[in-house]
Amino acid sequence: MSSTTQQRPLGLETNGINIISEDERKGTPRDLFWPWFAANISVLGLAYGAYVLGFGISFWQACVAGLIGIVVSFLLVGFIAVAGKRGSAPTLVLSRAAFGVQGNKLPALVSWILNVGWEIVLTVLATLATATVFSRLHWSSGDVTKVIAFLVITVLIVGSAALGFDTIMRLQTVITWVTGILTVIYFILVADKIHWSTVSALHSGSAEAVIGATVLVITGFGLGWVNTGADYSRYLPRRTSGGAVVWWTTFGASVAPVFLLGFGLLLAGSSTSLSTAINTDPIGALATILPTWFLVPFVIVAVLGLVGGAVLDIYSSGLTLLAAGLRVPRWSAALIDGVLMIIGTIYVVFFSSSFIGPFEGFLITLGVPIAAWCGVMLADIALRRAPYAEADLFSSAGRYGAVRWVPIALMVLGTVVGFGLVVNTDAGWLGWQGFLLGPVGLGGKTGAWEYANLGVIAALVIAFLGWLVLGRAAVRRQEALPTEPAGTPAGVSV
């Protein structure tokens, strides 16, 4: 299918991983506010209040950790979004400029696993929230309710992602308004559950605990989106201001989580029982403190917020699957991811007894390699002065080559060092992690730095500084070559 096929409003998107043609580029940076706000206004942000306080830190320490973690992590997403408007292609296609057309399959695979994991997490939460609220209303309970909720939510998520970009942008605008208004009402209704005297009495924690909480927020918010940053800016005209792209992406994604996490800290800090309940069923626990008449609106805000994030994830994971080499239409890739999402959700909802343990383990474990990839990608974007050579992004014989071993080595090195500096106690087969905490003098796997998750930051810094220094000459050689006429080779617009 041609990359110049016109997109019909709310129709099936025919573009895949191809370069977006000039006549299809549209919109302004302000349009980025809607998808990013809707994807991150999920009431899961409230639950992070309990997760952050679980590090044994005070309210004010948690506020600092949350603010830094949210804003800085989404700033990384904003920087990567700049590549989208420069190259008009999905994130994991533009990543080929650094890793090579074939070498890029490694980060594409990691990115795809991360996206599918988040799809499962968000669908699980939406299903559990609906079942909990229905049970409290005495409308239905048990596995039947979970199955029905799961089916409805799955159809909404997979259907929207399969239709594509225009449908998603329209849906996210609606989600933004509905969830924004209902979330404010939620704040008002549960404000009396906040006891400042209890919250302010929380004891301060160590510096290591604050760092660990900050890294958890980084991995739970922006770092989970860095591999999709360019997917929603690629339709913008190339003359668009890069600074405006960074601002609207960062602002749109950050503003809701900042308020949600802050309010969640107040709620979790006021009640030990609520904080404990959140670890098992985050959204359902937050519903238990509501008056009965608002439970239905709460289901709406909870499900829509989670759907908003899941739709972006499954859309981007489909693009990433194509970038990894699967040659099927874009909507088919979304359906494949939908099947995996269904399988994963069934396991967690019906066979797993805990949420927070596996969730934190998932975030930190995949956060390490994606942080390493992000470091290389950010450095590569910073080094480039000329536009991407479009045709060469799809040809191993082009200037970007088949495999570029230096960035791959940096990603692997960052990941190995990163795994050596994190500890995951929620999966026995990952017990080998944290092997560097002792040798580098950080107290070993049971020392003060056990849960500081330094490996995520280490992976990002190693890969970023490494490619910033070692990649300069390579990028200059690429950009010195003559550019072929713009266009995407036939057959890559799947």
Coordinates of C-alpha atoms in Angstrom, one line a residue:
M1 CA 0.0 0.0 0.0
S2 CA 1.3 3.5 -0.8
S3 CA 2.6 5.9 1.8
T4 CA 0.6 8.6 0.0
T5 CA -2.8 7.0 0.7
Q6 CA -5.1 9.6 2.1
Q7 CA -6.4 9.2 5.7
R8 CA -10.1 9.5 6.1
P9 CA -11.4 10.9 9.4
L10 CA -12.1 8.1 11.9
G11 CA -11.4 5.5 9.1
L12 CA -8.8 2.7 9.1
E13 CA -5.3 4.2 9.1
T14 CA -3.4 2.8 6.2
N15 CA 0.0 4.1 7.2
G16 CA 2.3 1.8 9.1
I17 CA 6.0 2.2 9.6
N18 CA 6.4 4.2 6.4
I19 CA 7.5 7.8 6.2
I20 CA 4.4 10.1 6.4
S21 CA 4.0 11.9 3.1
E22 CA 4.0 15.7 2.9
D23 CA 0.3 15.9 2.1
E24 CA -0.6 13.9 5.2
R25 CA 1.4 15.9 7.7
K26 CA -0.9 18.1 9.7
G27 CA -1.6 19.7 13.1
T28 CA 0.3 21.7 15.6
P29 CA 2.4 20.8 18.7
R30 CA -0.6 21.8 20.8
D31 CA -2.4 18.7 19.4
L32 CA 0.1 16.5 21.3
F33 CA -1.4 17.6 24.6
W34 CA -4.6 15.5 24.1
P35 CA -3.1 12.0 23.6
W36 CA -0.5 12.4 26.3
F37 CA -2.8 13.9 28.9
A38 CA -5.5 11.2 28.2
A39 CA -2.9 8.4 28.4
N40 CA -1.6 9.6 31.8
I41 CA -4.7 10.7 33.7
S42 CA -5.3 7.2 34.8
V43 CA -6.3 6.9 38.5
L44 CA -3.3 4.5 38.7
G45 CA -1.5 7.7 39.4
L46 CA -3.3 7.9 42.8
A47 CA -2.1 4.4 43.6
Y48 CA 1.5 5.5 43.2
G49 CA 1.1 7.4 46.4
A50 CA 1.1 4.1 48.3
Y51 CA 3.9 2.7 46.2
V52 CA 6.2 5.7 46.8
L53 CA 5.4 5.9 50.6
G54 CA 6.2 2.2 50.7
F55 CA 9.9 3.2 50.6
G56 CA 9.5 4.5 54.1
I57 CA 9.9 8.2 53.3
S58 CA 8.0 11.3 54.5
F59 CA 5.3 13.1 52.6
W60 CA 7.6 15.9 51.5
Q61 CA 10.3 13.6 50.4
A62 CA 7.7 11.7 48.4
C63 CA 6.5 14.9 46.8
V64 CA 10.1 15.8 45.7
A65 CA 10.6 12.2 44.4
G66 CA 7.3 12.3 42.5
L67 CA 7.8 15.7 41.0
I68 CA 11.3 15.0 39.8
G69 CA 10.5 11.5 38.6
I70 CA 7.4 12.6 36.6
V71 CA 8.7 15.8 35.0
V72 CA 12.2 14.5 34.1
S73 CA 11.0 11.2 32.7
F74 CA 8.4 12.8 30.5
L75 CA 11.0 15.4 29.4
L76 CA 12.8 12.4 27.9
V77 CA 9.7 11.5 26.0
G78 CA 9.5 15.1 24.7
F79 CA 13.1 15.0 23.4
I80 CA 12.4 11.8 21.5
A81 CA 9.2 13.2 20.1
V82 CA 11.4 15.8 18.3
A83 CA 12.8 12.9 16.2
G84 CA 9.2 12.2 15.1
K85 CA 8.6 15.5 13.5
R86 CA 12.1 15.5 12.0
G87 CA 11.8 12.1 10.4
S88 CA 8.0 11.5 10.1
A89 CA 8.3 7.9 11.1
P90 CA 7.7 5.8 14.2
T91 CA 10.2 5.8 17.1
L92 CA 11.6 2.3 16.5
V93 CA 12.1 3.1 12.8
L94 CA 14.1 6.3 13.5
S95 CA 16.1 4.2 16.0
R96 CA 17.6 2.4 13.0
A97 CA 19.7 5.5 12.3
A98 CA 21.7 4.7 15.4
F99 CA 21.6 0.9 15.6
G100 CA 21.4 -0.1 11.9
V101 CA 18.4 -1.5 10.1
Q102 CA 19.0 -5.0 11.3
G103 CA 20.7 -4.2 14.6
N104 CA 17.7 -2.2 15.6
K105 CA 15.7 -5.4 16.0
L106 CA 17.3 -5.8 19.5
P107 CA 15.8 -2.6 20.9
A108 CA 12.6 -3.1 18.9
L109 CA 12.1 -6.5 20.7
V110 CA 12.7 -5.0 24.1
S111 CA 10.4 -2.1 23.3
W112 CA 7.7 -4.5 22.1
I113 CA 7.8 -6.5 25.3
L114 CA 7.6 -3.4 27.4
N115 CA 4.5 -2.1 25.5
V116 CA 2.8 -5.5 25.7
G117 CA 3.5 -5.6 29.4
W118 CA 1.9 -2.2 30.0
E119 CA -1.1 -3.2 27.9
I120 CA -1.6 -6.1 30.2
V121 CA -1.1 -4.0 33.4
L122 CA -3.7 -1.4 32.3
T123 CA -6.2 -3.9 31.1
V124 CA -5.9 -5.9 34.3
L125 CA -6.5 -2.8 36.4
A126 CA -9.5 -1.7 34.4
T127 CA -11.0 -5.2 34.7
L128 CA -10.4 -5.4 38.5
A129 CA -11.8 -1.9 39.0
T130 CA -15.0 -2.7 37.2
A131 CA -15.5 -6.0 39.0
T132 CA -14.9 -4.4 42.4
V133 CA -17.3 -1.5 41.9
F134 CA -20.0 -3.9 40.5
S135 CA -19.6 -6.1 43.5
R136 CA -20.0 -3.2 45.9
L137 CA -23.2 -2.1 44.1
H138 CA -24.5 -5.7 44.4
W139 CA -25.1 -5.8 40.6
S140 CA -22.9 -8.8 40.1
S141 CA -19.7 -10.3 41.5
G142 CA -17.2 -13.1 40.9
D143 CA -15.5 -14.3 37.8
V144 CA -18.5 -13.7 35.5
T145 CA -18.3 -10.0 36.1
K146 CA -14.6 -10.0 35.5
V147 CA -15.1 -11.8 32.2
I148 CA -17.7 -9.4 31.0
A149 CA -15.7 -6.3 32.0
F150 CA -12.6 -7.8 30.4
L151 CA -14.4 -8.4 27.1
V152 CA -15.9 -4.9 26.9
I153 CA -12.6 -3.3 27.8
T154 CA -10.6 -5.4 25.4
V155 CA -12.9 -4.6 22.4
L156 CA -12.6 -0.9 23.1
I157 CA -8.8 -1.0 23.4
V158 CA -8.0 -3.2 20.5
G159 CA -10.7 -1.7 18.2
S160 CA -9.4 1.8 18.7
A161 CA -5.8 0.8 18.2
A162 CA -6.6 -1.1 15.1
L163 CA -8.4 1.8 13.5
G164 CA -5.3 4.0 14.0
F165 CA -4.0 7.5 14.5
D166 CA -7.1 9.7 13.7
T167 CA -9.4 7.6 15.8
I168 CA -7.0 7.6 18.7
M169 CA -6.5 11.3 18.6
R170 CA -10.3 11.9 18.6
L171 CA -10.8 9.3 21.3
Q172 CA -8.1 10.8 23.5
T173 CA -9.7 14.3 23.3
V174 CA -12.9 12.9 24.6
I175 CA -11.2 10.9 27.4
T176 CA -9.3 14.0 28.4
W177 CA -12.4 16.0 29.1
V178 CA -14.5 13.3 30.7
T179 CA -11.7 11.9 33.0
G180 CA -10.5 15.4 33.8
I181 CA -13.8 16.5 35.1
L182 CA -14.7 13.3 36.9
T183 CA -11.2 13.2 38.5
V184 CA -11.7 16.6 40.0
I185 CA -15.1 15.5 41.4
Y186 CA -13.4 12.4 42.9
F187 CA -10.9 14.7 44.7
I188 CA -13.7 16.7 46.2
L189 CA -15.6 13.7 47.4
V190 CA -12.8 11.9 49.2
A191 CA -11.0 15.0 50.5
D192 CA -12.5 14.3 54.0
K193 CA -10.5 11.1 54.1
I194 CA -7.2 13.1 54.3
H195 CA -5.8 13.6 57.8
W196 CA -3.0 16.0 57.6
S197 CA -1.8 15.3 61.1
T198 CA -1.2 11.7 60.2
V199 CA 0.4 12.5 56.9
S200 CA 2.7 15.2 58.3
A201 CA 3.8 12.8 61.0
L202 CA 5.4 10.3 58.6
H203 CA 9.0 9.9 59.3
S204 CA 11.7 10.9 56.9
G205 CA 13.6 8.1 55.1
S206 CA 17.2 7.7 53.9
A207 CA 18.6 9.3 50.8
E208 CA 18.8 5.8 49.3
A209 CA 15.1 5.4 49.9
V210 CA 14.3 8.7 48.2
I211 CA 16.4 7.8 45.2
G212 CA 14.7 4.4 45.0
A213 CA 11.2 6.1 45.1
T214 CA 12.3 8.6 42.4
V215 CA 13.5 5.8 40.1
L216 CA 10.3 3.9 40.6
V217 CA 8.3 7.0 39.5
I218 CA 10.6 7.5 36.5
T219 CA 10.1 3.9 35.4
G220 CA 6.4 4.0 36.1
F221 CA 5.7 7.1 34.2
G222 CA 7.8 8.6 31.5
L223 CA 10.4 5.8 31.0
G224 CA 7.5 3.5 30.0
W225 CA 6.7 5.9 27.1
V226 CA 10.1 6.9 25.7
N227 CA 10.0 4.2 23.1
T228 CA 6.7 5.7 21.7
G229 CA 7.6 9.4 21.8
A230 CA 7.9 9.9 18.1
D231 CA 4.8 7.8 17.2
Y232 CA 2.4 10.7 17.8
S233 CA 4.6 13.6 16.5
R234 CA 5.4 12.0 13.2
Y235 CA 2.3 13.5 11.5
L236 CA 3.4 17.1 12.4
P237 CA 4.9 19.3 9.6
R238 CA 8.7 19.3 9.7
R239 CA 8.8 23.1 10.1
T240 CA 7.2 22.6 13.5
S241 CA 9.2 24.0 16.4
G242 CA 11.1 21.3 18.2
G243 CA 10.9 23.3 21.4
A244 CA 7.1 23.4 21.2
V245 CA 7.0 19.6 20.6
V246 CA 9.1 19.0 23.7
W247 CA 6.9 21.4 25.8
W248 CA 3.5 20.1 24.8
T249 CA 4.5 16.5 25.1
T250 CA 6.1 17.0 28.5
F251 CA 3.3 19.3 29.8
G252 CA 0.5 17.2 28.5
A253 CA 1.9 14.0 29.9
S254 CA 3.1 15.4 33.3
V255 CA 0.3 17.7 34.5
A256 CA -2.2 15.0 35.5
P257 CA 0.2 12.6 37.2
V258 CA 1.7 15.4 39.3
F259 CA -1.8 16.2 40.8
L260 CA -2.8 12.5 40.9
L261 CA 0.4 11.4 42.7
G262 CA 0.2 14.3 45.1
F263 CA -3.4 13.5 46.1
G264 CA -2.5 9.8 46.3
L265 CA 0.2 10.6 48.8
L266 CA -2.3 12.4 51.0
L267 CA -4.8 9.5 50.8
A268 CA -2.2 6.7 51.3
G269 CA -0.4 8.6 54.1
S270 CA -3.7 9.1 55.9
S271 CA -4.7 5.4 56.0
T272 CA -2.5 2.4 56.5
S273 CA -5.4 0.0 55.5
L274 CA -6.0 1.9 52.3
S275 CA -2.3 1.8 51.4
T276 CA -2.2 -1.9 52.0
A277 CA -5.4 -2.6 50.0
I278 CA -3.9 -0.6 47.0
N279 CA -1.1 -3.2 46.7
T280 CA -3.7 -5.9 45.8
D281 CA -6.3 -4.0 43.8
P282 CA -5.2 -0.4 43.3
I283 CA -8.2 1.0 41.6
G284 CA -10.7 -1.1 43.4
A285 CA -9.3 0.0 46.8
L286 CA -9.6 3.7 45.8
A287 CA -13.3 3.0 45.1
T288 CA -14.0 1.8 48.6
I289 CA -13.8 5.3 50.0
L290 CA -16.4 6.7 47.7
P291 CA -20.1 7.3 48.4
T292 CA -22.2 4.7 46.5
W293 CA -23.8 7.2 44.2
F294 CA -20.5 8.1 42.6
L295 CA -19.3 4.5 42.0
V296 CA -20.6 4.4 38.4
P297 CA -18.9 7.7 37.4
F298 CA -15.8 6.3 39.1
V299 CA -15.8 3.2 36.9
I300 CA -16.1 5.5 33.9
V301 CA -13.2 7.7 34.9
A302 CA -11.1 4.7 36.0
V303 CA -11.7 2.6 32.9
L304 CA -11.4 5.5 30.4
G305 CA -8.2 6.6 31.9
L306 CA -6.7 3.2 31.8
V307 CA -8.0 2.6 28.2
G308 CA -6.4 5.9 27.2
G309 CA -3.0 4.5 28.1
A310 CA -3.6 1.0 26.8
V311 CA -4.7 2.3 23.4
L312 CA -1.5 4.2 22.9
D313 CA 0.5 1.2 24.1
I314 CA -1.1 -1.3 21.7
Y315 CA -0.9 1.1 18.8
S316 CA 2.8 1.7 19.4
S317 CA 3.5 -1.9 20.1
G318 CA 2.0 -2.8 16.7
L319 CA 4.3 -0.3 15.0
T320 CA 7.2 -1.7 17.0
L321 CA 6.4 -5.2 15.9
L322 CA 6.5 -4.0 12.3
A323 CA 9.8 -2.2 12.9
A324 CA 11.2 -5.5 14.2
G325 CA 10.6 -7.1 10.9
L326 CA 7.0 -8.6 10.9
R327 CA 5.5 -8.0 7.5
V328 CA 1.7 -7.7 8.0
P329 CA -0.7 -4.7 7.8
R330 CA -0.5 -2.3 10.8
W331 CA -4.0 -3.2 12.1
S332 CA -3.0 -6.9 12.0
A333 CA 0.0 -6.2 14.3
A334 CA -2.4 -4.5 16.7
L335 CA -4.6 -7.5 16.8
I336 CA -1.7 -9.8 17.4
D337 CA -0.7 -7.7 20.4
G338 CA -4.3 -7.7 21.5
V339 CA -4.3 -11.5 21.7
L340 CA -1.2 -11.5 23.8
M341 CA -2.8 -8.8 26.0
I342 CA -5.8 -11.1 26.5
I343 CA -3.7 -14.1 27.5
G344 CA -1.6 -12.0 30.0
T345 CA -4.7 -10.4 31.5
I346 CA -6.4 -13.7 32.0
Y347 CA -3.4 -15.0 33.9
V348 CA -3.1 -12.0 36.2
V349 CA -6.8 -11.5 36.9
F350 CA -7.7 -15.2 37.4
F351 CA -4.5 -16.9 38.6
S352 CA -2.3 -14.3 40.3
S353 CA -2.9 -13.3 44.0
S354 CA -0.8 -10.1 44.1
F355 CA -0.3 -7.0 41.9
I356 CA 2.3 -4.7 43.3
G357 CA 5.1 -7.2 43.6
P358 CA 5.1 -8.4 40.0
F359 CA 4.3 -4.9 38.8
E360 CA 7.3 -3.3 40.4
G361 CA 9.5 -6.2 39.3
F362 CA 8.3 -5.7 35.7
L363 CA 8.9 -1.9 35.8
I364 CA 12.5 -2.1 37.1
T365 CA 13.6 -5.2 35.1
L366 CA 12.4 -3.8 31.7
G367 CA 13.3 -0.3 32.8
V368 CA 17.0 -1.1 32.7
P369 CA 17.4 -2.1 29.0
I370 CA 14.8 0.5 27.8
A371 CA 16.8 3.2 29.7
A372 CA 20.0 2.0 27.9
W373 CA 18.2 2.3 24.6
C374 CA 16.9 5.7 25.5
G375 CA 20.4 6.9 26.3
V376 CA 21.7 6.0 22.9
M377 CA 18.6 7.5 21.2
L378 CA 18.8 10.8 23.1
A379 CA 22.5 11.1 22.2
D380 CA 21.8 10.3 18.6
I381 CA 19.1 12.9 18.3
A382 CA 21.4 15.5 19.9
L383 CA 24.2 14.7 17.5
R384 CA 22.1 15.0 14.3
R385 CA 21.9 18.2 12.4
A386 CA 20.6 17.1 9.0
P387 CA 17.2 15.4 8.3
Y388 CA 17.0 11.7 8.3
A389 CA 17.7 10.0 5.0
E390 CA 14.3 8.5 4.6
A391 CA 15.0 5.7 2.1
D392 CA 18.1 4.6 4.1
L393 CA 16.0 3.8 7.1
F394 CA 14.5 0.9 5.2
S395 CA 17.7 -0.5 3.5
S396 CA 20.6 -2.3 5.1
A397 CA 22.7 -1.1 2.2
G398 CA 22.1 2.5 3.0
R399 CA 24.1 5.0 5.1
Y400 CA 22.8 3.6 8.4
G401 CA 24.0 0.1 7.6
A402 CA 22.8 -3.3 8.7
V403 CA 24.3 -3.5 12.2
R404 CA 26.0 -0.7 14.1
W405 CA 27.9 -2.5 16.8
V406 CA 29.0 0.4 19.0
P407 CA 25.5 1.5 20.0
I408 CA 24.4 -2.1 20.4
A409 CA 27.5 -2.7 22.7
L410 CA 26.6 0.4 24.7
M411 CA 23.0 -0.8 25.1
V412 CA 24.2 -4.3 26.2
L413 CA 26.9 -2.8 28.6
G414 CA 24.3 -0.4 30.1
T415 CA 21.9 -3.2 30.6
V416 CA 24.5 -5.5 32.2
V417 CA 25.7 -2.8 34.6
G418 CA 22.1 -1.8 35.3
F419 CA 21.0 -5.3 36.2
G420 CA 24.0 -5.5 38.5
L421 CA 22.6 -2.5 40.4
V422 CA 19.0 -3.4 40.8
V423 CA 17.3 -6.1 43.0
N424 CA 14.2 -7.9 42.1
T425 CA 12.8 -10.2 44.8
D426 CA 9.5 -10.9 43.1
A427 CA 10.9 -13.3 40.5
G428 CA 13.1 -16.1 41.6
W429 CA 14.7 -16.5 38.2
L430 CA 16.0 -12.9 38.5
G431 CA 17.7 -13.5 41.8
W432 CA 21.1 -13.0 40.1
Q433 CA 20.4 -9.3 39.7
G434 CA 22.2 -6.9 42.0
F435 CA 25.5 -8.7 41.6
L436 CA 27.4 -5.4 41.5
L437 CA 26.1 -3.9 44.7
G438 CA 28.7 -5.7 46.8
P439 CA 31.8 -5.2 44.6
V440 CA 31.2 -1.5 44.1
G441 CA 30.8 -0.9 47.9
L442 CA 27.0 -0.4 48.1
G443 CA 26.4 -3.0 50.8
G444 CA 25.3 -5.9 48.6
K445 CA 21.8 -7.2 47.9
T446 CA 20.6 -6.5 51.5
G447 CA 22.4 -3.2 52.1
A448 CA 21.1 0.3 52.2
W449 CA 21.1 0.6 48.4
E450 CA 19.1 -2.6 47.9
Y451 CA 16.0 -0.9 46.5
A452 CA 17.5 2.3 45.2
N453 CA 17.3 0.9 41.7
L454 CA 20.5 2.7 40.6
G455 CA 20.8 0.4 37.7
V456 CA 18.1 2.3 35.7
I457 CA 20.0 5.6 36.0
A458 CA 23.4 3.9 35.4
A459 CA 22.1 2.3 32.1
L460 CA 20.8 5.6 30.8
V461 CA 24.0 7.6 31.6
I462 CA 26.4 4.9 30.3
A463 CA 24.6 4.6 27.0
F464 CA 24.0 8.4 26.6
L465 CA 27.5 9.5 27.3
G466 CA 29.0 6.6 25.4
W467 CA 27.2 7.4 22.2
L468 CA 27.6 11.1 22.6
V469 CA 31.4 10.6 22.6
L470 CA 31.8 7.6 20.3
G471 CA 29.0 8.4 17.9
R472 CA 29.9 11.9 16.8
A473 CA 32.2 10.9 14.0
A474 CA 29.8 8.2 12.8
V475 CA 26.9 10.6 12.6
R476 CA 28.9 13.2 10.8
R477 CA 29.9 10.6 8.2
Q478 CA 26.3 9.6 7.7
E479 CA 25.2 13.2 7.2
A480 CA 28.1 13.9 4.8
L481 CA 26.7 11.4 2.2
P482 CA 24.4 12.8 -0.5
T483 CA 20.7 12.3 0.2
E484 CA 18.5 10.4 -2.3
P485 CA 15.2 11.8 -3.3
A486 CA 12.6 11.4 -0.5
G487 CA 10.4 8.4 -0.6
T488 CA 9.9 5.1 1.0
P489 CA 10.7 1.9 -0.9
A490 CA 7.7 -0.1 -2.0
G491 CA 6.4 -2.6 0.4
V492 CA 7.4 -1.0 3.7
S493 CA 4.1 0.8 4.4
V494 CA 2.6 -2.2 6.1

